[in-house]
PDB file of C-alpha atoms in Angstrom:
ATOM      1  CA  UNK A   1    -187.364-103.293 -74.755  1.00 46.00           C
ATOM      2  CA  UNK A   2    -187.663 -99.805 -76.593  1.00 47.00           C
ATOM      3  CA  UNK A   3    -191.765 -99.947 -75.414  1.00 50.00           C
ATOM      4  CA  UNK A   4    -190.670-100.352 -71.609  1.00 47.00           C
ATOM      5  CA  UNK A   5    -188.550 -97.722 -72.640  1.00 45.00           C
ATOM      6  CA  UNK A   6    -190.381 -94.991 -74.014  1.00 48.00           C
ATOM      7  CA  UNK A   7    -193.462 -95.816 -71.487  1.00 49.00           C
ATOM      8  CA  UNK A   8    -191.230 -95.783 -68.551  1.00 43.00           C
ATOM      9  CA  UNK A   9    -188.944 -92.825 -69.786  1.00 38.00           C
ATOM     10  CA  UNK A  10    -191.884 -91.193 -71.281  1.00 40.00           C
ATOM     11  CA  UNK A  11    -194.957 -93.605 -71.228  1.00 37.00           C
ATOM     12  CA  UNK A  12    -194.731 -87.135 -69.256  1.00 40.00           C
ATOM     13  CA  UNK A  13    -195.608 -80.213 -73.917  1.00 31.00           C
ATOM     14  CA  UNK A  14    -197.853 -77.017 -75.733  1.00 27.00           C
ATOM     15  CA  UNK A  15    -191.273 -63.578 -82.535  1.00 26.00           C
ATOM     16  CA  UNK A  16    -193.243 -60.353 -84.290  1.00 25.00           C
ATOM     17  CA  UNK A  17    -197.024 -59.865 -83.387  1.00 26.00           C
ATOM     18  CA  UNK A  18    -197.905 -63.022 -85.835  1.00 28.00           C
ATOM     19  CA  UNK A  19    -195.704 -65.403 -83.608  1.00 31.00           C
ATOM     20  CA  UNK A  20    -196.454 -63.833 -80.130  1.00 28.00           C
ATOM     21  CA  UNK A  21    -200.012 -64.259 -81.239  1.00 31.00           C
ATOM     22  CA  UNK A  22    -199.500 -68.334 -82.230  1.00 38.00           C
ATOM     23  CA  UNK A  23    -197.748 -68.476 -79.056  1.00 39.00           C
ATOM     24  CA  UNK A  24    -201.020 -67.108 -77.555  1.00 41.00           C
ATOM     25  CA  UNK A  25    -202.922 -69.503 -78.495  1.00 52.00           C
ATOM     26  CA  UNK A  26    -201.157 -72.279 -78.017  1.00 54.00           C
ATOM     27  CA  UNK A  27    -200.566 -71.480 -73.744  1.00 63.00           C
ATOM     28  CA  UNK A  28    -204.607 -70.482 -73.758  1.00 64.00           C
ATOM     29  CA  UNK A  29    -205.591 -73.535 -75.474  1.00 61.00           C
ATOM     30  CA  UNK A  30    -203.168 -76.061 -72.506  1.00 62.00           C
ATOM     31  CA  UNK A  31    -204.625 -73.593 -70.263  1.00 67.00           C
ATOM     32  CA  UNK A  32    -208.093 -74.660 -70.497  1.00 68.00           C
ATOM     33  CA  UNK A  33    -206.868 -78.034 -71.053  1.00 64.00           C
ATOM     34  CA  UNK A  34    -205.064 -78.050 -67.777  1.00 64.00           C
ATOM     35  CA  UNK A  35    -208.549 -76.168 -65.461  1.00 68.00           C
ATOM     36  CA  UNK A  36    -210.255 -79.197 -67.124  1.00 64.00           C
ATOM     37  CA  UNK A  37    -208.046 -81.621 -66.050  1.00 63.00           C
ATOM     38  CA  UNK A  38    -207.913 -80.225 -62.604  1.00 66.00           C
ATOM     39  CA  UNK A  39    -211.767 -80.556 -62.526  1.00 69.00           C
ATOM     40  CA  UNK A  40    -212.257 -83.724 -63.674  1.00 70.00           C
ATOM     41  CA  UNK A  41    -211.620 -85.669 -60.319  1.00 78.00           C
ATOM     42  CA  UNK A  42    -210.012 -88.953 -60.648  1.00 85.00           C
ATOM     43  CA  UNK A  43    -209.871 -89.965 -64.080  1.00 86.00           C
ATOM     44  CA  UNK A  44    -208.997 -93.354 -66.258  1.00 90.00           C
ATOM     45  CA  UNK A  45    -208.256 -93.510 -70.317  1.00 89.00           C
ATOM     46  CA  UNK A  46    -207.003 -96.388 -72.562  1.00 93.00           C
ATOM     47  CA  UNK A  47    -203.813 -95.165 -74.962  1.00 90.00           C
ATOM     48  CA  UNK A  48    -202.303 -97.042 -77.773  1.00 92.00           C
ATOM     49  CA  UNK A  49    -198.398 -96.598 -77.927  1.00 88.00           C
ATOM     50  CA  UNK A  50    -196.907 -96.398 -81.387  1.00 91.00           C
ATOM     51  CA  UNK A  51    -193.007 -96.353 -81.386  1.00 90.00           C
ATOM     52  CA  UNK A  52    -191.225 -94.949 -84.283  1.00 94.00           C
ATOM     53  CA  UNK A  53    -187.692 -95.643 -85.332  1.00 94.00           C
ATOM     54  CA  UNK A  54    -185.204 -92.650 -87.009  1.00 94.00           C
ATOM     55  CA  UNK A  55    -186.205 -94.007 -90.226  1.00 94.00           C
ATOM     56  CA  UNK A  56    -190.153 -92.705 -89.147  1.00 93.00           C
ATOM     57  CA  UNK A  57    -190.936 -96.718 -89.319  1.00 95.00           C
ATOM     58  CA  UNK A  58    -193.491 -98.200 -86.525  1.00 93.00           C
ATOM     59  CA  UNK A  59    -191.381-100.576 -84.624  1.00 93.00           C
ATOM     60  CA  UNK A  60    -193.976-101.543 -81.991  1.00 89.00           C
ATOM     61  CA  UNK A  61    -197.412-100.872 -80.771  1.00 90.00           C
ATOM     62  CA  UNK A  62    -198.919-101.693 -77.875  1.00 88.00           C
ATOM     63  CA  UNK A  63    -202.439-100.457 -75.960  1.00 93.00           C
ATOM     64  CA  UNK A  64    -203.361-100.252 -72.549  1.00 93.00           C
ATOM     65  CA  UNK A  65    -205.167 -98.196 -69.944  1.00 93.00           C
ATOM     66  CA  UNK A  66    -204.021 -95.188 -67.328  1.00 89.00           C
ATOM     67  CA  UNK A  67    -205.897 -93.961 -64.218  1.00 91.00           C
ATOM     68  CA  UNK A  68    -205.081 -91.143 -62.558  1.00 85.00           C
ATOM     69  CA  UNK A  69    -205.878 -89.138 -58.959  1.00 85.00           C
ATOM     70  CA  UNK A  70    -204.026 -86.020 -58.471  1.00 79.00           C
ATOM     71  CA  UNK A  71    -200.340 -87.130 -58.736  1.00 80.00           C
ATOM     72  CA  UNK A  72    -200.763 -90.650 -58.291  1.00 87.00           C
ATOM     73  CA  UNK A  73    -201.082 -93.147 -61.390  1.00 89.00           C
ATOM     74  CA  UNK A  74    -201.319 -97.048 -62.608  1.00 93.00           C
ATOM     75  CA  UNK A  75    -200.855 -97.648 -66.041  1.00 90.00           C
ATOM     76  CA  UNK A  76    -200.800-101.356 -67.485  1.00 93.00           C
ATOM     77  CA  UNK A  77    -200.114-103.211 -71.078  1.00 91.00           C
ATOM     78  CA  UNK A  78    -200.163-106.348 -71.768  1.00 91.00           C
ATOM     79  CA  UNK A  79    -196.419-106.288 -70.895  1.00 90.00           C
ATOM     80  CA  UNK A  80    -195.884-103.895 -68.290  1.00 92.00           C
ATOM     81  CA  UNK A  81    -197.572-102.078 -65.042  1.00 95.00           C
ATOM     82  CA  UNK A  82    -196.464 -99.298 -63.691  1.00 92.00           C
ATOM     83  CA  UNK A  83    -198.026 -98.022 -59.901  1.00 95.00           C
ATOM     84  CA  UNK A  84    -196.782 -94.538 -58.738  1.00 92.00           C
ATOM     85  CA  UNK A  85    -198.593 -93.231 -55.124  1.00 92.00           C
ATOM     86  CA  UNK A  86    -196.610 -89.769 -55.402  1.00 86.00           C
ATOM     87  CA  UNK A  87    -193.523 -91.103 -53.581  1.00 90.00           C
ATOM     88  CA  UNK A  88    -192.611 -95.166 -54.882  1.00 93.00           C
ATOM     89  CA  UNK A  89    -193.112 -96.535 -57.863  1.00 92.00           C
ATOM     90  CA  UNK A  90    -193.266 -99.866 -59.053  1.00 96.00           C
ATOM     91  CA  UNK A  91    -192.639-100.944 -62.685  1.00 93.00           C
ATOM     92  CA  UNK A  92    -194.037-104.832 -63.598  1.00 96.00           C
ATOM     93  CA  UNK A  93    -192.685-106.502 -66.540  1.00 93.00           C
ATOM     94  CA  UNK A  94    -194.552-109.486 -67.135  1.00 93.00           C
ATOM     95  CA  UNK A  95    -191.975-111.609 -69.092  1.00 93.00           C
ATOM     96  CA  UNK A  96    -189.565-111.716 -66.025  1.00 94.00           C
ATOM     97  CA  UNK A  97    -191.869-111.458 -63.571  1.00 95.00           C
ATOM     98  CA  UNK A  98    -189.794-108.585 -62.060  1.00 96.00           C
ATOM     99  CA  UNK A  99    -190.685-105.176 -59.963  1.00 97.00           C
ATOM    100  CA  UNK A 100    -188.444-102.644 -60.006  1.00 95.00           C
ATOM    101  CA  UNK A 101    -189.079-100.730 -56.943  1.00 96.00           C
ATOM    102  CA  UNK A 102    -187.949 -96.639 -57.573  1.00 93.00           C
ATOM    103  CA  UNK A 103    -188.430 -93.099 -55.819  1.00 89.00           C
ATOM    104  CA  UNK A 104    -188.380 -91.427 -59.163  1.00 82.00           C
ATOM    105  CA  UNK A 105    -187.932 -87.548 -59.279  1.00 75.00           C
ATOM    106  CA  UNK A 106    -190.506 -84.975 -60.831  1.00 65.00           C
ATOM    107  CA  UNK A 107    -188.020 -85.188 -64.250  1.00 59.00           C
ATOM    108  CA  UNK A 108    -188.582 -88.930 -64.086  1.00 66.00           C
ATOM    109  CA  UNK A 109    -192.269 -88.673 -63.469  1.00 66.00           C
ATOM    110  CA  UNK A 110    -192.732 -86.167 -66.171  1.00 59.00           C
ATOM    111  CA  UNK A 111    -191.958 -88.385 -68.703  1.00 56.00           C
ATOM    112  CA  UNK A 112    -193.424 -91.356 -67.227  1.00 62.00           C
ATOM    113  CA  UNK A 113    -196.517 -90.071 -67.331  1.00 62.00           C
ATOM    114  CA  UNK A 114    -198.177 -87.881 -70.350  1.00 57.00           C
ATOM    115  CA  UNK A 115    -200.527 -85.961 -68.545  1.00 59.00           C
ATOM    116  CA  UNK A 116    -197.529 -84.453 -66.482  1.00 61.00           C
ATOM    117  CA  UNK A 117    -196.441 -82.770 -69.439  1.00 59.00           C
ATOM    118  CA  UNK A 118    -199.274 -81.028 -69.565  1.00 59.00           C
ATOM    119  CA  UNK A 119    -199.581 -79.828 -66.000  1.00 59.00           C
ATOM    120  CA  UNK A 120    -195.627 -78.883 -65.609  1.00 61.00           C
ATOM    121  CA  UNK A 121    -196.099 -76.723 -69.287  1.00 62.00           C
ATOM    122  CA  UNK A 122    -195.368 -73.090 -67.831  1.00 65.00           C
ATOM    123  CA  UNK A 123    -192.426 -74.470 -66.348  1.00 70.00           C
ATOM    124  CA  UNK A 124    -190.619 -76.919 -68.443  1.00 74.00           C
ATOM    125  CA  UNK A 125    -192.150 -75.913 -71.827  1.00 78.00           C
ATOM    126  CA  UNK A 126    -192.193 -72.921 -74.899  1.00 82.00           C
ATOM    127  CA  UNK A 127    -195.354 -73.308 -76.369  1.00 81.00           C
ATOM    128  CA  UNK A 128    -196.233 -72.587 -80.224  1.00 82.00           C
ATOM    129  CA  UNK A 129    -199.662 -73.290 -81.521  1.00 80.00           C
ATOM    130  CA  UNK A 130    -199.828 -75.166 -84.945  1.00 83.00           C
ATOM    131  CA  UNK A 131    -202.468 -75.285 -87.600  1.00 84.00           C
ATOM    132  CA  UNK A 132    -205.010 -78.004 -86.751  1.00 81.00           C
ATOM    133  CA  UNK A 133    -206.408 -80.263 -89.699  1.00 85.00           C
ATOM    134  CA  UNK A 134    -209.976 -79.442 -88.424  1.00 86.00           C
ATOM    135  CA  UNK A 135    -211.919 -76.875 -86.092  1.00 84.00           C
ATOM    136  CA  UNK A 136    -212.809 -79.400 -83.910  1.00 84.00           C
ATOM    137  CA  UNK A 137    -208.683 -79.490 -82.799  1.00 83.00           C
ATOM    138  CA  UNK A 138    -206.289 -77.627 -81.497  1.00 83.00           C
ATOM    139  CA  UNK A 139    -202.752 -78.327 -81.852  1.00 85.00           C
ATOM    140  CA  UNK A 140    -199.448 -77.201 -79.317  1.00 84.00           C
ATOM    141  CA  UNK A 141    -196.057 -77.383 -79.990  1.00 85.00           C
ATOM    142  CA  UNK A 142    -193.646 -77.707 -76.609  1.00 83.00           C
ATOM    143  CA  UNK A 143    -189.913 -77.540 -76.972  1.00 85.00           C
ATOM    144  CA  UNK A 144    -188.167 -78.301 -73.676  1.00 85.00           C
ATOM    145  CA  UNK A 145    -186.809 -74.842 -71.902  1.00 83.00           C
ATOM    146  CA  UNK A 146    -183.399 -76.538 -70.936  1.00 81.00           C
ATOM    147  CA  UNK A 147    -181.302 -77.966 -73.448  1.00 81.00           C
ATOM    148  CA  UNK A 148    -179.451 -81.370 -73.750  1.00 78.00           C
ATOM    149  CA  UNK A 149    -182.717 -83.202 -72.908  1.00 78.00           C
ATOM    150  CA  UNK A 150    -183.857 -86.622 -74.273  1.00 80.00           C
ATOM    151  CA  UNK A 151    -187.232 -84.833 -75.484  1.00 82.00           C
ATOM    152  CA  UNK A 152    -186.498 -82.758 -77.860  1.00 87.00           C
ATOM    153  CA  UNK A 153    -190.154 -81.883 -78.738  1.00 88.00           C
ATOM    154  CA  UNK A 154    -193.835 -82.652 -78.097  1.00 85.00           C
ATOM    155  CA  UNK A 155    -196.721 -82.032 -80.328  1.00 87.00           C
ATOM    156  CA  UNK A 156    -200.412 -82.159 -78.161  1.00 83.00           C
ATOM    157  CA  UNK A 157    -203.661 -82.316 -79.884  1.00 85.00           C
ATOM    158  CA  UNK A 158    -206.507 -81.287 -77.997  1.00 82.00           C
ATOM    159  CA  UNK A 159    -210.246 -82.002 -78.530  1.00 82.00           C
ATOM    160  CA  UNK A 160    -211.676 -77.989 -79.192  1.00 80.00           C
ATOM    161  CA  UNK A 161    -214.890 -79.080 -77.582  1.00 81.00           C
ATOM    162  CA  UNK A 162    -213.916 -81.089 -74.830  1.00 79.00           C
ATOM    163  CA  UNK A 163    -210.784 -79.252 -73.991  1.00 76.00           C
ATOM    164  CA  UNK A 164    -209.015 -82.765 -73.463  1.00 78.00           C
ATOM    165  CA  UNK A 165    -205.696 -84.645 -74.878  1.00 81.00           C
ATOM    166  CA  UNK A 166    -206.613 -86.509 -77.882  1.00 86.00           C
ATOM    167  CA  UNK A 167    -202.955 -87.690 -78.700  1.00 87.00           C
ATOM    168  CA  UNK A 168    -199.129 -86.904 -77.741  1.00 85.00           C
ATOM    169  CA  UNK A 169    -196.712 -87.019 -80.304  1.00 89.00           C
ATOM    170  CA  UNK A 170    -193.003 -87.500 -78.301  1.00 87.00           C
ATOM    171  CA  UNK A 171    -189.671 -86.896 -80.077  1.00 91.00           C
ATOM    172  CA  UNK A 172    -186.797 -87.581 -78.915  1.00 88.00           C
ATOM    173  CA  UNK A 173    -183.419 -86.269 -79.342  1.00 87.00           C
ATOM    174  CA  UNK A 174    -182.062 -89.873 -81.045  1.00 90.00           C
ATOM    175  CA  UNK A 175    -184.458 -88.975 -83.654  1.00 92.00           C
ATOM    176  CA  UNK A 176    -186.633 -91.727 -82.415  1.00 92.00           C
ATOM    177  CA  UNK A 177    -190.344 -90.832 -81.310  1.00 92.00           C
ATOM    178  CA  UNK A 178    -193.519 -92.464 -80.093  1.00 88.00           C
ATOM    179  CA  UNK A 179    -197.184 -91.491 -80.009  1.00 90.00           C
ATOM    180  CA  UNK A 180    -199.723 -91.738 -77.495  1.00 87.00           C
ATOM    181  CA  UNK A 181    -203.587 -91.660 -78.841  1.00 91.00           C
ATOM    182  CA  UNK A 182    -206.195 -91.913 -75.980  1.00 88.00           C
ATOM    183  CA  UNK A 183    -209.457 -92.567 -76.252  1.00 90.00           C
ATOM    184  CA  UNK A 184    -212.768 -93.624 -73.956  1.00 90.00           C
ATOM    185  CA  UNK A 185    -211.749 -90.593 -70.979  1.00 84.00           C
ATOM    186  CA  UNK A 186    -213.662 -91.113 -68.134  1.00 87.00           C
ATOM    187  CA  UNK A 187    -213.838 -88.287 -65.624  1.00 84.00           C
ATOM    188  CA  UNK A 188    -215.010 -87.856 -62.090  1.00 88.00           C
ATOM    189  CA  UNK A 189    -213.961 -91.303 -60.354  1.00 90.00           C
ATOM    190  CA  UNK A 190    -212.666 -92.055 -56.794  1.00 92.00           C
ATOM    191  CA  UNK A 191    -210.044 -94.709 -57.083  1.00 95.00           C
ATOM    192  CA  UNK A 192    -208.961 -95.676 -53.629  1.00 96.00           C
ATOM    193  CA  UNK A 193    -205.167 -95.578 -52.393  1.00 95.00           C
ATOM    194  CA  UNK A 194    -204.618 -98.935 -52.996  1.00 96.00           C
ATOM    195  CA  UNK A 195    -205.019 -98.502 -56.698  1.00 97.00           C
ATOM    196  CA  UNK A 196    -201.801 -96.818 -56.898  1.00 96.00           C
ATOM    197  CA  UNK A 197    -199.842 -98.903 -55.076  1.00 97.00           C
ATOM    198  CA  UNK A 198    -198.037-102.798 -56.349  1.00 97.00           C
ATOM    199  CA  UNK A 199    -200.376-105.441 -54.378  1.00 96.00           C
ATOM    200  CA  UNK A 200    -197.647-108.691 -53.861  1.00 94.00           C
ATOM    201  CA  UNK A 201    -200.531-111.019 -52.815  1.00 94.00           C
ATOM    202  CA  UNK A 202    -201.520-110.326 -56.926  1.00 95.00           C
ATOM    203  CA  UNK A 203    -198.732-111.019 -58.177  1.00 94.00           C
ATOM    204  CA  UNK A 204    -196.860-114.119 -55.926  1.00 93.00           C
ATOM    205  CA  UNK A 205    -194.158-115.143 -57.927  1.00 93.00           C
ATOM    206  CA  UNK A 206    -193.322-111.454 -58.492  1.00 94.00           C
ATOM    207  CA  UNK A 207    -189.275-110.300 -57.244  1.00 95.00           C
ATOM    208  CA  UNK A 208    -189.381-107.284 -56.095  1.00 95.00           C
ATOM    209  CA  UNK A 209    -186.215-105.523 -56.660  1.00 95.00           C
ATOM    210  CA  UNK A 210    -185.532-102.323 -54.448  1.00 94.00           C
ATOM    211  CA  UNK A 211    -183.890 -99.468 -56.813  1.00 92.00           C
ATOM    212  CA  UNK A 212    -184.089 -96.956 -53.670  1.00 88.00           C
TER     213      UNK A 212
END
């Protein structure tokens, strides 16, 4: 499924005076979106996923909610949940009542979840800011540093008075892309362990199926 895809390739961003100037303010405007992030404690957001096919048409759309807690995370839709406790993951898919168990690495996670792509920026990322359609936004370009990767860009918007992801917009080098609009962020939770980890009393007639 090109959803399951994208959410569990991606789900994992932002030369004269003018451009070292844009490029400025694009890494100052992730940079205060990254020492809010780190404040924030544990945090939880629903997302709608849009996926787009090389033509630019919506192929599918599906929304859901993420909560996160340092590096761990648990995202669900209506046909997939995905647990990650910063070592295993474990990837639900409803329809065949299957759980792909994985040790993903930090590439893996990156584009599994968004908000990685926003943490890992200094190091994975070139950053150009682009004109917002209102002062209330601020827009980042990222362009991967290494080439030949799936991702060939990301464009962030930012909420200018928050200083927190409004939307991702992920391309991909098959000329493909998807984008990821959150809304109703709640900040300064405590989610317990067990949050982040696949419960098989839940889910009974679940397989589990050990990628390792």
């Amino acid at each position: 499924m090109k959803t399951s895809r994208i959410l569990l390739f991606c789900a994992t961003l932002l030369l004269a005076n003018a451009q070292v100037a844009q490029a400025q303010n694009g890494t100052a405007a992730l940079d205060r979106v990254v020492e809010k992030f780190r404040r924030s404690g544990d945090l939880s957001a629903a997302f709608t996923l849009t996926v787009y096919n090389a033509l630019n048409e919506p192929v599918d759309k599906q929304s859901g909610t993420i909560k996160l807690a340092g590096d761990k995370f648990y995202w669900t839709t209506p046909a997939m949940t995905v647990w990650y406790n910063g070592q295993l993951q474990w990837a639900y898919v409803k329809a065949t009542e299957e759980v792909n168990l994985t040790e993903p690495t930090p590439a893996e996670i990156a584009s599994i979840n968004p908000y990685t792509l926003i943490t890992t920026y200094k190091q994975n990322f070139n950053v150009k800011a682009l004109k917002a359609k209102n002062s209330q936004q601020r827009v980042a370009e990222l362009t991967p540093k290494k080439k030949g990767t799936q991702i060939d860009r990301v464009v962030l918007t930012v909420n200018a008075s928050t200083w927190t992801p409004q939307s991702f917009q992920i391309y991909y080098s098959d000329r493909t892309h998807s984008t990821i609009a959150l809304s109703q962020l709640v900040t300064g939770q405590n989610f317990p362990d067990a949050t982040f980890v696949f419960n098989k009393k839940q889910y009974p007639k679940a397989e589990v199926i050990d990628l390792r």
